[in-house]
JSON list of C-alpha atoms in Angstrom, two decimals:
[
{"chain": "A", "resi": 16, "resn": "UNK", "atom": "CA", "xyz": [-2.90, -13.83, -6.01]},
{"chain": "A", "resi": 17, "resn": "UNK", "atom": "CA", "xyz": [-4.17, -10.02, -5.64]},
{"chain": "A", "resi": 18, "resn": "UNK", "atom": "CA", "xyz": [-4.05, -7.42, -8.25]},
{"chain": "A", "resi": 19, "resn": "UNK", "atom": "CA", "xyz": [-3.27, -5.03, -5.86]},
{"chain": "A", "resi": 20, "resn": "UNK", "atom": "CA", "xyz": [-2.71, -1.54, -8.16]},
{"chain": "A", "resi": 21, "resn": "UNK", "atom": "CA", "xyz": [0.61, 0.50, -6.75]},
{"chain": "A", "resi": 22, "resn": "UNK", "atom": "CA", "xyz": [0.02, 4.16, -7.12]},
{"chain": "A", "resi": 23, "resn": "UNK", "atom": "CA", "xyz": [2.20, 7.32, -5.89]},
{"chain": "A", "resi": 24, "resn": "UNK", "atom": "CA", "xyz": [0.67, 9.42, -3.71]},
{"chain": "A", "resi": 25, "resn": "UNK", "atom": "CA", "xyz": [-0.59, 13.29, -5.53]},
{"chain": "A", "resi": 26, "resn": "UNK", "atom": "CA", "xyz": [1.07, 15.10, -2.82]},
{"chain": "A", "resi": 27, "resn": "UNK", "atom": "CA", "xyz": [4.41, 13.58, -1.58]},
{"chain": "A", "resi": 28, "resn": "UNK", "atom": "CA", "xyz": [5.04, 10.49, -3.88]},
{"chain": "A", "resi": 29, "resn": "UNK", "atom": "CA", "xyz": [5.31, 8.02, -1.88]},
{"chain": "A", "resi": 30, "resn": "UNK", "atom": "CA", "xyz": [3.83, 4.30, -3.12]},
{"chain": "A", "resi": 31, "resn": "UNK", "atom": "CA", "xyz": [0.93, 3.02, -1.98]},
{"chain": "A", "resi": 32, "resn": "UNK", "atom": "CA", "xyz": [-0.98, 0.16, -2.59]},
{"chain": "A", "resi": 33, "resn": "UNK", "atom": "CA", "xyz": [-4.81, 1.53, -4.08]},
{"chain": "A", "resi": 34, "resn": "UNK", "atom": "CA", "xyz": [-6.85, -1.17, -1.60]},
{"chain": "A", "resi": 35, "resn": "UNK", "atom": "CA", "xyz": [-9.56, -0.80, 0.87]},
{"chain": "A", "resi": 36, "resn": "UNK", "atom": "CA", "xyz": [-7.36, -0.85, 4.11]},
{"chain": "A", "resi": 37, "resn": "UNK", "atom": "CA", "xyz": [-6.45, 2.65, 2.96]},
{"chain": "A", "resi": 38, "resn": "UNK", "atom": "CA", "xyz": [-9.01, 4.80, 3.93]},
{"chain": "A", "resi": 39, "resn": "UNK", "atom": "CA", "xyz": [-7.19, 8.18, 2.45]},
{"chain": "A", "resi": 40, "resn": "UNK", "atom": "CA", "xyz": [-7.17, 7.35, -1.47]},
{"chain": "A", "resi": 41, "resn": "UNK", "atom": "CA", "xyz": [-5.47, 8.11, -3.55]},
{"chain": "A", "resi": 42, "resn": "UNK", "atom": "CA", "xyz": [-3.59, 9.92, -0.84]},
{"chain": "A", "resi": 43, "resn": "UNK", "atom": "CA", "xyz": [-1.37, 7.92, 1.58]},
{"chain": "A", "resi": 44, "resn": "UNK", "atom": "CA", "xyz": [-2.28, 9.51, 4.97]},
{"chain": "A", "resi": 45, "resn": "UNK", "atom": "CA", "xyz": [-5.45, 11.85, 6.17]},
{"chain": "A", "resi": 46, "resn": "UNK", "atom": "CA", "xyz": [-2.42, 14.58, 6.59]},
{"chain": "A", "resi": 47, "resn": "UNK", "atom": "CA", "xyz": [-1.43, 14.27, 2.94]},
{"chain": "A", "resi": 48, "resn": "UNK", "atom": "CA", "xyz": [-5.51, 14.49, 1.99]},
{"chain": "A", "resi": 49, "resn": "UNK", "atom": "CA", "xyz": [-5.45, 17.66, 4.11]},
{"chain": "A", "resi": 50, "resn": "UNK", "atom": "CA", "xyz": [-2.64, 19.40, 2.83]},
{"chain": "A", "resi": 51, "resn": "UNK", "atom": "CA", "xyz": [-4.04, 18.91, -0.84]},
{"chain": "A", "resi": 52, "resn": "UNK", "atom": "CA", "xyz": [-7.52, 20.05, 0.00]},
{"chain": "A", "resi": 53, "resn": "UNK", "atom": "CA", "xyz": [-5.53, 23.08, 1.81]},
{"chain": "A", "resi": 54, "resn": "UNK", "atom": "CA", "xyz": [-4.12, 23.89, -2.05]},
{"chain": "A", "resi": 55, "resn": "UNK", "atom": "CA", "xyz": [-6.86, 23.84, -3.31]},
{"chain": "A", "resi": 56, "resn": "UNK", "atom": "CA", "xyz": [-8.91, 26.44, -1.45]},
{"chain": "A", "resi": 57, "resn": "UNK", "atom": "CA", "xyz": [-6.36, 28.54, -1.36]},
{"chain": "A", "resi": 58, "resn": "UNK", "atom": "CA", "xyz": [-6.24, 28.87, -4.86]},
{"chain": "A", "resi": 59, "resn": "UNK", "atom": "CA", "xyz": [-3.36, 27.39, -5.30]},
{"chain": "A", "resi": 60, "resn": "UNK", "atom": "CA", "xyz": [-3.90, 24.44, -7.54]},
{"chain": "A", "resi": 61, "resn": "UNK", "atom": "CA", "xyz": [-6.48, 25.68, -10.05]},
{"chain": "A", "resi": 62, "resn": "UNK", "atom": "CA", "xyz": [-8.85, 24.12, -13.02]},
{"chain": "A", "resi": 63, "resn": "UNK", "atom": "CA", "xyz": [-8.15, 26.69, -16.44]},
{"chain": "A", "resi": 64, "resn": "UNK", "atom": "CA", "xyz": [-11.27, 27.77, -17.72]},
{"chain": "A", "resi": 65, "resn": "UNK", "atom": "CA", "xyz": [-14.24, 30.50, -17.44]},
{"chain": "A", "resi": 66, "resn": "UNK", "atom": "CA", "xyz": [-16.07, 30.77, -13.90]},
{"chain": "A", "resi": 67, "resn": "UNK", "atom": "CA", "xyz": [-19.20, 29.14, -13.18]},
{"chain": "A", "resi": 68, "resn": "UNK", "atom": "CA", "xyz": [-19.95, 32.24, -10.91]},
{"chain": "A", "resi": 69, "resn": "UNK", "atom": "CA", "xyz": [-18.16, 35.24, -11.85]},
{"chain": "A", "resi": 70, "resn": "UNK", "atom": "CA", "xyz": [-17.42, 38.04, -9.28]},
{"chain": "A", "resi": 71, "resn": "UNK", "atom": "CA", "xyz": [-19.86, 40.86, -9.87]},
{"chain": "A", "resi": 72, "resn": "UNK", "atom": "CA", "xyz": [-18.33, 44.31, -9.52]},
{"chain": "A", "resi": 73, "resn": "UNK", "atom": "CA", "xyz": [-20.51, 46.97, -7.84]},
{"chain": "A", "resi": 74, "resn": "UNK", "atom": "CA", "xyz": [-17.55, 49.19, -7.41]},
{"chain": "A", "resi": 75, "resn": "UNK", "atom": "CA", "xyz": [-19.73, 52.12, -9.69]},
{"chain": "A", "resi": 76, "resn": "UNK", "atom": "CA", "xyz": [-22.69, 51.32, -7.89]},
{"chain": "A", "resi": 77, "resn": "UNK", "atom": "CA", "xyz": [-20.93, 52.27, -4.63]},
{"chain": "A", "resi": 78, "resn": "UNK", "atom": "CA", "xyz": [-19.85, 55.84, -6.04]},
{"chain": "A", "resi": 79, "resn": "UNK", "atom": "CA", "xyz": [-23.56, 56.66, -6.69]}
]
């Protein structure tokens, strides 16, 4: 008997079984992978908290 784990996929839900025949954990297909990594460097999902490397603004230095 396996202790296969069931999890739902992050993007759209759907169960999957967590095992090595899926090659797109924790995500059920590469397209699902994609369209999460696409959130994220859009800016669209986020992590709260202050910038490692905050935006310098040479907006003054340009008027002089």
């Amino acid at each position: 008997m396996t202790n296969t784990k069931k999890i739902n996929c992050p993007s759209c839900n759907k169960q999957i079984l967590w095992n090595e025949q899926n090659k797109s954990r924790p995500f059920c297909s590469e397209r699902c992978k994609l369209i999460d990594f696409g959130e994220w460097a859009s800016d669209k999902n986020i992590i709260k908290g202050e910038s490692l490397y905050p935006i310098k603004d040479n907006s003054e230095d340009k008027l002089q």
